[in-house]
mmCIF file of C-alpha atoms and ligand atoms in Angstrom:
data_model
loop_
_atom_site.group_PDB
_atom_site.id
_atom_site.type_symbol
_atom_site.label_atom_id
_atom_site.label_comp_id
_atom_site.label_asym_id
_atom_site.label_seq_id
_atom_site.Cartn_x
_atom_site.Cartn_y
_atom_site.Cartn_z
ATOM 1 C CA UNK A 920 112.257 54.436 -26.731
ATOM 2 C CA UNK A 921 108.551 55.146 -27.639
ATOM 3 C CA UNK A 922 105.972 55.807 -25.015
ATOM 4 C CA UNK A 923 104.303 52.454 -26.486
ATOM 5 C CA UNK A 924 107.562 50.676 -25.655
ATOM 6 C CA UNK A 925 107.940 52.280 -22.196
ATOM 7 C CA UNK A 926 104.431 51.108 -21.532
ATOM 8 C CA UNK A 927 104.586 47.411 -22.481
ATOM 9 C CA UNK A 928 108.327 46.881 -20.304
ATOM 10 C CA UNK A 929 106.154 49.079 -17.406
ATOM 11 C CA UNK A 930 104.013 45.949 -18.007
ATOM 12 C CA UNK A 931 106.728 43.057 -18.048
ATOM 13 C CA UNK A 932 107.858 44.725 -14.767
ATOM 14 C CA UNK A 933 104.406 44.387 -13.342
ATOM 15 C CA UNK A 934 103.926 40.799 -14.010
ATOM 16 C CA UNK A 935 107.252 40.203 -12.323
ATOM 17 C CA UNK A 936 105.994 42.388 -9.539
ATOM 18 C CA UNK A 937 103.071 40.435 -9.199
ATOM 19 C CA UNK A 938 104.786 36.942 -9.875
ATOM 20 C CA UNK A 939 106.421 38.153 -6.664
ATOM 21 C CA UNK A 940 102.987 38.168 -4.555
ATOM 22 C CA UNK A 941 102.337 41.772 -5.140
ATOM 23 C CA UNK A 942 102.450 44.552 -3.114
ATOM 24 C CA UNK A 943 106.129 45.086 -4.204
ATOM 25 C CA UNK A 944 107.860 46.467 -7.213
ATOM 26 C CA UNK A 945 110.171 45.839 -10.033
ATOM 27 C CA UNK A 946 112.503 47.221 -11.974
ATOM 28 C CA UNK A 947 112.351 46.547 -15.996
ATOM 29 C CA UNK A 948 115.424 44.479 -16.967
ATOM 30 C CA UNK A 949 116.220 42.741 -20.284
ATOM 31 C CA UNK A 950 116.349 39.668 -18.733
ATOM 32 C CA UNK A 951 112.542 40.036 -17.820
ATOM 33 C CA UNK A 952 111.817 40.348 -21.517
ATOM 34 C CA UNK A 953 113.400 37.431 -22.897
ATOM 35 C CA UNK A 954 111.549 35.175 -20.189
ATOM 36 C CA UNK A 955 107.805 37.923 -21.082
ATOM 37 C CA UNK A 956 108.488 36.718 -24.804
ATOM 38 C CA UNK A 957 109.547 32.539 -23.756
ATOM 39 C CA UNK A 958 106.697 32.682 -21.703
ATOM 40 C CA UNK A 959 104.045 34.066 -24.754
ATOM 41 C CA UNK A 960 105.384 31.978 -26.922
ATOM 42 C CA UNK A 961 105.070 28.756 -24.817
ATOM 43 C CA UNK A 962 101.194 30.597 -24.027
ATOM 44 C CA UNK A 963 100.651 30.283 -28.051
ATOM 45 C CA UNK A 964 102.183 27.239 -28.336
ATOM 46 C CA UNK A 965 99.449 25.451 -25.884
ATOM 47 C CA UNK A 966 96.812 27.098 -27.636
ATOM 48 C CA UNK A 967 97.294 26.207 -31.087
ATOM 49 C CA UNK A 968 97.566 22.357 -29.244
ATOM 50 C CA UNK A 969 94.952 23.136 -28.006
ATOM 51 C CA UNK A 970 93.269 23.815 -31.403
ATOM 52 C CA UNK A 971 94.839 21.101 -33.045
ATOM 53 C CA UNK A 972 93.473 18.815 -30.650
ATOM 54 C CA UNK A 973 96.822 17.718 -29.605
ATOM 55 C CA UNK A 974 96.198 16.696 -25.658
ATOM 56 C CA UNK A 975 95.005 13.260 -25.212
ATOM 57 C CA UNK A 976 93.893 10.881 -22.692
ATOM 58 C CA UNK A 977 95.544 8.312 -20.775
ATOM 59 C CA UNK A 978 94.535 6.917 -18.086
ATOM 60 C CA UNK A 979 95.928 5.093 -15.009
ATOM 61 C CA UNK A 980 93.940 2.068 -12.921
ATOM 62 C CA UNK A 981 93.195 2.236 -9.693
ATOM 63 C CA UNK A 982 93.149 -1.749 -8.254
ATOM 64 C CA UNK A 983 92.092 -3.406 -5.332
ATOM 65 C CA UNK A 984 94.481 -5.274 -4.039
ATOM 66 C CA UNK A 985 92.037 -7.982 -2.553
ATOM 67 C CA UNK A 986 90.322 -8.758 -5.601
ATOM 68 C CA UNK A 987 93.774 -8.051 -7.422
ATOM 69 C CA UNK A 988 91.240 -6.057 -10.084
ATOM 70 C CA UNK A 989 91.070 -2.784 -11.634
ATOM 71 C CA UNK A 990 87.991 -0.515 -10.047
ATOM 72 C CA UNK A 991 88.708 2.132 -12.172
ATOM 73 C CA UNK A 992 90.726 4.967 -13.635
ATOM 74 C CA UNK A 993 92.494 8.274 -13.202
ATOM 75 C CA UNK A 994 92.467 10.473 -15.951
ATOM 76 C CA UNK A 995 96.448 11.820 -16.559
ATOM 77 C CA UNK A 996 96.333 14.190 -19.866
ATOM 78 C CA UNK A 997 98.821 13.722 -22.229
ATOM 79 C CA UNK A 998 99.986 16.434 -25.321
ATOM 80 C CA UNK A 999 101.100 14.453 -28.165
ATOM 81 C CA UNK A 1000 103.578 16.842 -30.138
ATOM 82 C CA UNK A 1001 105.548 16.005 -33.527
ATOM 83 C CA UNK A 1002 105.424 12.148 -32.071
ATOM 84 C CA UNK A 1003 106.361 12.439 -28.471
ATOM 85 C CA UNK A 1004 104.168 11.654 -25.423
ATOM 86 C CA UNK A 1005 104.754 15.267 -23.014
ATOM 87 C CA UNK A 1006 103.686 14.886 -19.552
ATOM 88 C CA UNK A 1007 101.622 17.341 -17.828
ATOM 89 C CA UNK A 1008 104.249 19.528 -16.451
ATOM 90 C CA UNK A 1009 104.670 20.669 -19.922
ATOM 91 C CA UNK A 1010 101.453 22.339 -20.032
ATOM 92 C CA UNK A 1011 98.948 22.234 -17.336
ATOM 93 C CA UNK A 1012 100.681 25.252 -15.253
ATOM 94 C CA UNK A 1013 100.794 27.761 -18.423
ATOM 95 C CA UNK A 1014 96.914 26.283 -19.146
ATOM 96 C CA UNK A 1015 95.672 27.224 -15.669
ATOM 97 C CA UNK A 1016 97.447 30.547 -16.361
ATOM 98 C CA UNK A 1017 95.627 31.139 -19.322
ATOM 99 C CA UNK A 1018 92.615 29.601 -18.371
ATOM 100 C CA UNK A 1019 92.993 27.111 -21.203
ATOM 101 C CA UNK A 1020 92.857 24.595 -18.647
ATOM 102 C CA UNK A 1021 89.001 24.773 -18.375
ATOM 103 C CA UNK A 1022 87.984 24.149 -22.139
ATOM 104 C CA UNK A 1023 90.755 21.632 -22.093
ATOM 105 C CA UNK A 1024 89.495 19.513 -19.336
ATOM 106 C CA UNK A 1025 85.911 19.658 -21.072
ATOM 107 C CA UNK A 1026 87.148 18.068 -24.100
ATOM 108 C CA UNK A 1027 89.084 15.695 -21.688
ATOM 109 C CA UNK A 1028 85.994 14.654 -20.231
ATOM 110 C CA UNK A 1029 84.053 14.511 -23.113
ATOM 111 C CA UNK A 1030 86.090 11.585 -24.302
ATOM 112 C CA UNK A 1031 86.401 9.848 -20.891
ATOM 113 C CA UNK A 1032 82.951 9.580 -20.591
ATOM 114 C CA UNK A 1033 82.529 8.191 -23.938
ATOM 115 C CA UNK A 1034 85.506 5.595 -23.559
ATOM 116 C CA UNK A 1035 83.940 4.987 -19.909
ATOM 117 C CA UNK A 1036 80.786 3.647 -21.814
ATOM 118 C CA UNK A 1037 83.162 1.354 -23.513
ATOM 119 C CA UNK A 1038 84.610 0.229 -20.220
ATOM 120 C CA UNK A 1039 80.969 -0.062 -18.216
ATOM 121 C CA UNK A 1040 79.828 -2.696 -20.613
ATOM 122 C CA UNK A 1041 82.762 -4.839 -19.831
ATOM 123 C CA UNK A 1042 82.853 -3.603 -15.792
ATOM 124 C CA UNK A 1043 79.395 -2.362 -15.208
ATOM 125 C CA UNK A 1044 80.329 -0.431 -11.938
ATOM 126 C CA UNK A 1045 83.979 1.345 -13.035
ATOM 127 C CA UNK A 1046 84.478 4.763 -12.319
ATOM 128 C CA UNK A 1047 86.535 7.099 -13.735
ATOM 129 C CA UNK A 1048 88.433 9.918 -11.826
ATOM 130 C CA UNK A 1049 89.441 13.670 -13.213
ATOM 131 C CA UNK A 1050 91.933 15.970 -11.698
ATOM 132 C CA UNK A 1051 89.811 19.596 -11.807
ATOM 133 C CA UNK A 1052 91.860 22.523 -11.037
ATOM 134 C CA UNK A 1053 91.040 25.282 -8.504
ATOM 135 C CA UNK A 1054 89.669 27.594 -11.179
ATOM 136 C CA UNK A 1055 87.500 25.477 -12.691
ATOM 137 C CA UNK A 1056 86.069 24.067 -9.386
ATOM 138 C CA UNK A 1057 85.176 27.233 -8.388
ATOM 139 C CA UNK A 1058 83.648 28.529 -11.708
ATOM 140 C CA UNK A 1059 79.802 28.915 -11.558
ATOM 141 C CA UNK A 1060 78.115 26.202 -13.912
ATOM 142 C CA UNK A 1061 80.635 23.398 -13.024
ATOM 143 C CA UNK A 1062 77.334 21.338 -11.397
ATOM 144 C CA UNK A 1063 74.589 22.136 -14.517
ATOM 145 C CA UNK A 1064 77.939 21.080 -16.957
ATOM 146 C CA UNK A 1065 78.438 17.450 -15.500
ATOM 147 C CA UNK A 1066 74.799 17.229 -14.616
ATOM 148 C CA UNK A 1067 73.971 17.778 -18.762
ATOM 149 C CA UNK A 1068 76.919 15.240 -19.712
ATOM 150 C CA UNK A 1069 75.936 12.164 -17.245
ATOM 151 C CA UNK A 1070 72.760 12.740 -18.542
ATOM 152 C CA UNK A 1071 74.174 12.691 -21.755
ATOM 153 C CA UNK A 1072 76.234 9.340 -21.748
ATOM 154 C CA UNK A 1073 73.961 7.573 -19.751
ATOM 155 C CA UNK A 1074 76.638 7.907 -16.605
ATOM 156 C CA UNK A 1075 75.313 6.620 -12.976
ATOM 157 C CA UNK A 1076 77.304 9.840 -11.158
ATOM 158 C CA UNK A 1077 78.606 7.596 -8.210
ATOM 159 C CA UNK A 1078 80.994 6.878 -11.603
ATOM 160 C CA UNK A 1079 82.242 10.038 -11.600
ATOM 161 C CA UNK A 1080 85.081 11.227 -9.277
ATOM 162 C CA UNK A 1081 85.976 14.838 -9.183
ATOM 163 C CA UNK A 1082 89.889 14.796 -7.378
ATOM 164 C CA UNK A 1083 90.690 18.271 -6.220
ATOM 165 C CA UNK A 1084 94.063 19.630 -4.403
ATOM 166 C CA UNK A 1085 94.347 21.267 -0.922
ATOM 167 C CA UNK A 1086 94.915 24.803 -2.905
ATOM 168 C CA UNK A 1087 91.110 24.630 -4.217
ATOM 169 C CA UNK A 1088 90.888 25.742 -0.593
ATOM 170 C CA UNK A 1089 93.269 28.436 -0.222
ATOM 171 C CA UNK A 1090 91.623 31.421 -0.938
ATOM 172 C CA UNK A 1091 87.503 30.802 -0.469
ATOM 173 C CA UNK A 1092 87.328 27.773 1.621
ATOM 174 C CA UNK A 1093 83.417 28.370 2.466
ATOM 175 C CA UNK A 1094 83.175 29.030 -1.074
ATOM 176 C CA UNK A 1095 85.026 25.907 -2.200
ATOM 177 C CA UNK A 1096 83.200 23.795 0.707
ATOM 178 C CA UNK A 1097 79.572 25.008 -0.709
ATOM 179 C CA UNK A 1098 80.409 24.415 -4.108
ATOM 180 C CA UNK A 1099 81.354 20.562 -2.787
ATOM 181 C CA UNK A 1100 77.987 20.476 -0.813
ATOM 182 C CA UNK A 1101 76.546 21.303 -4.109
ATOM 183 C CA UNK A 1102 78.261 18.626 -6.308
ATOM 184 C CA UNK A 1103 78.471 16.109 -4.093
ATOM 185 C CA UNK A 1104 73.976 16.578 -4.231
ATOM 186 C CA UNK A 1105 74.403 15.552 -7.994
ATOM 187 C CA UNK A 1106 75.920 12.085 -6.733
ATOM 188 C CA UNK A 1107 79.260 12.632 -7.862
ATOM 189 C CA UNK A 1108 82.330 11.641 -5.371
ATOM 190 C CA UNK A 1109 84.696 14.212 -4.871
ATOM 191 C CA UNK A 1110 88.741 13.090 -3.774
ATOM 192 C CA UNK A 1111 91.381 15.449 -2.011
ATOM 193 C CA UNK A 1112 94.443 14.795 -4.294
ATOM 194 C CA UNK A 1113 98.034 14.980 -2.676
ATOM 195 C CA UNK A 1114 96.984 15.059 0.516
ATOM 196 C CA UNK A 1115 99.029 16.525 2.919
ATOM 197 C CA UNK A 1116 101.672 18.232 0.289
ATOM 198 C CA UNK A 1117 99.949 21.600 0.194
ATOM 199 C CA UNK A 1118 98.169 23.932 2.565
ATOM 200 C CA UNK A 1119 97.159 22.552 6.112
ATOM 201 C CA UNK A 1120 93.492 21.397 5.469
ATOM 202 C CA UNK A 1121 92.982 19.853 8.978
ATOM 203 C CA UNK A 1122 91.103 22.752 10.496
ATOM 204 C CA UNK A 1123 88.292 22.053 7.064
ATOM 205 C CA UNK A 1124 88.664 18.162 6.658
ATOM 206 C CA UNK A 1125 86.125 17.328 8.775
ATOM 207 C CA UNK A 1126 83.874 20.032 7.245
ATOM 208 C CA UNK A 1127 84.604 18.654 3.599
ATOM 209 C CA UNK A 1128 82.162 16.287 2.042
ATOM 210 C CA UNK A 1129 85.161 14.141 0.656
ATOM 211 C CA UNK A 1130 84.737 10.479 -0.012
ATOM 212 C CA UNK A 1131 88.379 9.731 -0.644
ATOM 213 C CA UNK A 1132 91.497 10.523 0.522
ATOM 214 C CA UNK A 1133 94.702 10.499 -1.680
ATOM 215 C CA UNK A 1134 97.589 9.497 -0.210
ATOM 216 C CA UNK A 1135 100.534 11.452 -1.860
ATOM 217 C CA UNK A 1136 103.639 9.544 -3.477
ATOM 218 C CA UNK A 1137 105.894 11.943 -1.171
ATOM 219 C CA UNK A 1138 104.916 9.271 1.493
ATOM 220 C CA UNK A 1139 104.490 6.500 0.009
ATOM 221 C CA UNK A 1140 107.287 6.204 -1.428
ATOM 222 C CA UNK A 1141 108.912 6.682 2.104
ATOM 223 C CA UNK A 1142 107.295 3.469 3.569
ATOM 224 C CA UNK A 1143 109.882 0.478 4.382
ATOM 225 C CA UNK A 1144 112.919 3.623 4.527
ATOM 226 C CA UNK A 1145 111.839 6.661 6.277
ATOM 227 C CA UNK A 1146 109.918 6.295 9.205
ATOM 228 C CA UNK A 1147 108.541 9.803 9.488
ATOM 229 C CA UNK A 1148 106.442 9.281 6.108
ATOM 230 C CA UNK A 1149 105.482 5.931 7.638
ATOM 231 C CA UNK A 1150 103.734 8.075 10.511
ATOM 232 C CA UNK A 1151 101.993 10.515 7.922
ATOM 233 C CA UNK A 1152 100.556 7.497 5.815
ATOM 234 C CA UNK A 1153 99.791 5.584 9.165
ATOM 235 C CA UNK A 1154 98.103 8.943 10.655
ATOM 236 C CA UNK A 1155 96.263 9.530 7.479
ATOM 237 C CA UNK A 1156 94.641 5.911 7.066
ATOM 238 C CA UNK A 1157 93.614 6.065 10.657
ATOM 239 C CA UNK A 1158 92.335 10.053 9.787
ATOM 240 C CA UNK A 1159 90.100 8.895 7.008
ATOM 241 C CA UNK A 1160 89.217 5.812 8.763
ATOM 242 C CA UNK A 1161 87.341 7.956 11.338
ATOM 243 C CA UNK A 1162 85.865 10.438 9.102
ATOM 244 C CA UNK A 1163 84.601 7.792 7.115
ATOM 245 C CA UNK A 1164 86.558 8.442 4.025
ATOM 246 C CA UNK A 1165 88.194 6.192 2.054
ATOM 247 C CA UNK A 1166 92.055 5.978 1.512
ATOM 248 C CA UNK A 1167 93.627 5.598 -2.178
ATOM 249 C CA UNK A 1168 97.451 5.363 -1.985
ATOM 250 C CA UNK A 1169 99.160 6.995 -5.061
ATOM 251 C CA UNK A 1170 102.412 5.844 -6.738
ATOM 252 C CA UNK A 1171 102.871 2.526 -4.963
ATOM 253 C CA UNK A 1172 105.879 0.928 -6.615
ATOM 254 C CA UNK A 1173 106.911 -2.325 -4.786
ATOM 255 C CA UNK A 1174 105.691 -4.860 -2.853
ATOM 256 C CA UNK A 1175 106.936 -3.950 0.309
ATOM 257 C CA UNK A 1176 104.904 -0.907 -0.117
ATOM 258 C CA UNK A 1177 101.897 -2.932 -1.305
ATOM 259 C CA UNK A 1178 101.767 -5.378 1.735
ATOM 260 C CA UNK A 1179 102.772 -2.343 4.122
ATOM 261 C CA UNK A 1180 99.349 -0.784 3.150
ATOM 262 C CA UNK A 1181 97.348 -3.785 3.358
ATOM 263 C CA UNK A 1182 98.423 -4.627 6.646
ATOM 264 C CA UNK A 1183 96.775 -1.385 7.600
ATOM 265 C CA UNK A 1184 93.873 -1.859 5.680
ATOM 266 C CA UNK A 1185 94.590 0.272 2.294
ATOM 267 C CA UNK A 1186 93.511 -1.614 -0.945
ATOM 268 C CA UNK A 1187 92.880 0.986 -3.094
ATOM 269 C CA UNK A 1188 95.829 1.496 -5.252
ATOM 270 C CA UNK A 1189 97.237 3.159 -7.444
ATOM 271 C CA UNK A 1190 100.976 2.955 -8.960
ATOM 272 C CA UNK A 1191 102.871 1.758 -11.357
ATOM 273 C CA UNK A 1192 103.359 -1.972 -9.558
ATOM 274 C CA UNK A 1193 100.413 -2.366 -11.068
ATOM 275 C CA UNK A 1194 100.148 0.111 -13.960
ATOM 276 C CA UNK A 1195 101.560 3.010 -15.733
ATOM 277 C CA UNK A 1196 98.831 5.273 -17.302
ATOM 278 C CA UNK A 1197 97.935 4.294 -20.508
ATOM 279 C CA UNK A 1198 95.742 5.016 -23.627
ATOM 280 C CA UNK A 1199 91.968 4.382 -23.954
ATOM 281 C CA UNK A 1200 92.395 0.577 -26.005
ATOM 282 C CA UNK A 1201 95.323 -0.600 -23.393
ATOM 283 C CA UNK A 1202 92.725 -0.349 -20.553
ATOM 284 C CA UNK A 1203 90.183 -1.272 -22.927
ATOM 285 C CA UNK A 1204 91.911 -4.452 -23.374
ATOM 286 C CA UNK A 1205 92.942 -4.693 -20.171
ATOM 287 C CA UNK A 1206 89.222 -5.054 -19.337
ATOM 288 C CA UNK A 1207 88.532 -7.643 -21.968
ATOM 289 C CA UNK A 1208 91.630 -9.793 -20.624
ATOM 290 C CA UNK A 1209 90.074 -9.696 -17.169
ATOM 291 C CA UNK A 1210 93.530 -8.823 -16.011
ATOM 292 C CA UNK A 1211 93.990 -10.006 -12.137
ATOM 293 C CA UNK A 1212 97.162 -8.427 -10.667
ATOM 294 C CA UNK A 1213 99.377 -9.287 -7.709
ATOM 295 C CA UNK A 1214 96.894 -9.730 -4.775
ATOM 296 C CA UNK A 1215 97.580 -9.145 -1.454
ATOM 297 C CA UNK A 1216 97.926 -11.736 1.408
HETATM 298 P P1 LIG B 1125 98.455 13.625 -9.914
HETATM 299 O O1 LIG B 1125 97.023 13.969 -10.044
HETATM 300 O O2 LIG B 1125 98.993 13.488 -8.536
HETATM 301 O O3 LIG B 1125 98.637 12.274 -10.748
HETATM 302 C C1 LIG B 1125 99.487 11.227 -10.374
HETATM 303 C C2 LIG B 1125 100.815 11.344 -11.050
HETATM 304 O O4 LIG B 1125 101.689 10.353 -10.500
HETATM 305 C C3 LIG B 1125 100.768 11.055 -12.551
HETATM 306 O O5 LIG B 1125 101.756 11.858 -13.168
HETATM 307 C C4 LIG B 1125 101.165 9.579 -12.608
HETATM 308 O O6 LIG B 1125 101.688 9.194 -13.853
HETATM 309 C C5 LIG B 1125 102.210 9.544 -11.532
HETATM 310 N N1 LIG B 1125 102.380 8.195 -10.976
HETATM 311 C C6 LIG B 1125 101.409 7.283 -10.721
HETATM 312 N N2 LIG B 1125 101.925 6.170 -10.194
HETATM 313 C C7 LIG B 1125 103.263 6.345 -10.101
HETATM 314 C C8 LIG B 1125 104.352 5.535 -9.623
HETATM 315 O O7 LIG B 1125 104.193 4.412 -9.167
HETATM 316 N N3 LIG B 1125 105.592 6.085 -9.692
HETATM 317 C C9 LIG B 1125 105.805 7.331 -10.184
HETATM 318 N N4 LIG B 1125 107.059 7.772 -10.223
HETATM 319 N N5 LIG B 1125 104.800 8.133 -10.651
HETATM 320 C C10 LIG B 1125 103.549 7.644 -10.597
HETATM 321 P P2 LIG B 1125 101.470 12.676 -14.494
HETATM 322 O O8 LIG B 1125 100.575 11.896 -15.408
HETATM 323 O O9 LIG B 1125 102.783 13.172 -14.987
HETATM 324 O O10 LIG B 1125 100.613 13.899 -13.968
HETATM 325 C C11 LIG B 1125 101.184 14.871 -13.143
HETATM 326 C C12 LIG B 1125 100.159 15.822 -12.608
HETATM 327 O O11 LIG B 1125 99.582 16.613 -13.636
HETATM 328 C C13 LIG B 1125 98.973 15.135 -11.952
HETATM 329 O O12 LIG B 1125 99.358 14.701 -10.673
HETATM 330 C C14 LIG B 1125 97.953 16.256 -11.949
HETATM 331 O O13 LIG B 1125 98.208 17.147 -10.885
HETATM 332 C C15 LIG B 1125 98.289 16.961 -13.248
HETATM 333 N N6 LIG B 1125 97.306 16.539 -14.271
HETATM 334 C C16 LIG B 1125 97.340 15.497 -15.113
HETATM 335 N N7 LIG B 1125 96.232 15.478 -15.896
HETATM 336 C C17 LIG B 1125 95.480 16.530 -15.506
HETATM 337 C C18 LIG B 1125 94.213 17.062 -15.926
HETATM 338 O O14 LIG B 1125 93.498 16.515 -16.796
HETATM 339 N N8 LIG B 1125 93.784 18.192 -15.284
HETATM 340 C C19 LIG B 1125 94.492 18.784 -14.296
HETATM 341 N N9 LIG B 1125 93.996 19.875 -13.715
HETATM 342 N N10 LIG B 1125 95.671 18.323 -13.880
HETATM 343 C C20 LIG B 1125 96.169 17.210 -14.476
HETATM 344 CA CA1 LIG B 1126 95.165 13.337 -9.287
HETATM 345 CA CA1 LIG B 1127 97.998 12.963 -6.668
#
């Protein structure tokens, strides 16, 4: 072995060290550089995607159940390889590694705001929603960036959600809460995504300028079978209720679950009763058809 080899498995070893939360160490194995060269290659795969333009846009309505009518969209990326549809949990983890994830949610939103042009002329007040990841939430510019683009497109911002997870607010929460002060000044609303899945926010909830709530699958899913996720969604509607937030329940799959929610006042939804996410001309069409879904009593 070369000192240049030594160097680059002392290197594998400290990525594994670190992968480990640090302040440890690691022994160099073989097994460590199999998964160092899996892991590059999947790295270089994403970025030639990346380059190719390969991740898409779909995107998933959000209804209210009153009306029974779309109010608008979440963006869900998509990478469309050699003629498959991958979900994200074939690429947004490695793209956050790299830090792909921030030019690749530019180009995301790039075209959402252009196909929510389409979608205003039919709807005049639809929003659409984007999933931004701690590390580009907390890099400086995010504000001046959207501020350029709705200016741009001709966007009101009140059409623009940002939807942010309870790790944005791990590490810097006075940095994270500022930089929401500072958004939410441009007229954007900002959502907390998978609420109650991650890190214990309670403590900064009521210091966080959120205007919606989302209501995690985990517990939805749980309502008419498991009581205990009953109590989280119940405590959660009646938590937003009195910080004036809204509630938007995620992955809502049956009726049961549907009239559950509405009995206790939660019409914003979001699931595949009424939709599964779907390309730009589905919803576009959608639109045109005036689609009502199943309203609630
Ligand atoms: P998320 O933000 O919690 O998005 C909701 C996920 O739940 C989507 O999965 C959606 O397809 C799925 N879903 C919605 N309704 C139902 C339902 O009724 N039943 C079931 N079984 N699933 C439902 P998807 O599209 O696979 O996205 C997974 C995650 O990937 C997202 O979770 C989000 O965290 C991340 N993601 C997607 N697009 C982006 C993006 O542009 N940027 C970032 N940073 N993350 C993204
Ligand atoms: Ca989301
Ligand atoms: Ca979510």
């Amino acid at each position: 072995m070369d000192s240049h080899e030594l160097l680059r498995h002392a290197d594998v070893a400290m990525y594994h060290a670190k992968q480990l939360g640090r302040n440890t160490f690691q022994f160099f194995t073989q097994a460590m550089n199999e998964e160092a060269s899996q892991r590059l290659a999947r790295e270089a795969r994403i970025k030639v995607a990346h380059d190719r333009d390969e991740f898409i846009n779909y995107y998933q309505p959000i209804v209210n159940s009153q009306t029974g009518k779309a109010v608008g969209v979440e963006l869900l990326l998509r990478w469309q390889k050699d003629g498959s549809i991958l979900a994200p949990s074939e690429f947004i983890v490695v793209a956050e590694e790299i830090g792909l994830i921030i030019p690749m949610t530019e180009r995301a939103i790039e075209r959402a705001l252009a196909d929510l042009k389409t979608w205003c002329a039919i709807r005049s007040d639809f929003y659409i929603s984007i999933n931004i990841s701690a590390l580009h939430f907390l890099k400086p510019g995010l504000r001046t960036y959207l501020a350029g683009l709705l200016e741009r497109f001709q966007i009101p911002p009140e059409q623009l959600k940002l939807e942010v997870t309870e790790t944005t607010l791990i590490k810097e929460p006075d940095r994270a809460i500022e930089k929401m002060r500072s958004l939410k000044s441009l007229g954007v609303s900002l959502s907390l995504d998978d609420f109650g899945t991650g890190y214990s926010s309670l403590m900064y909830l009521k210091r966080l300028p959120l205007d919606v709530i989302k209501i995690d699958r985990a517990f939805v899913s749980g309502i008419g079978s498991d009581e205990k996720d009953q109590a989280i969604v119940d405590a959660t509607l009646v938590l937003a209720k009195s910080l004036g937030m809204q509630c938007v329940a995620e992955g809502v799959e049956s009726e049961e679950q549907l009239n559950y929610l509405a009995q206790h006042k939660c019409y914003c939804i979001q699931g595949f009763i009424y939709s599964k996410p779907e390309p730009e001309t589905q919803i576009t069409q959608y639109l045109k058809d005036d689609k009502v879904e199943i309203k609630v009593q």
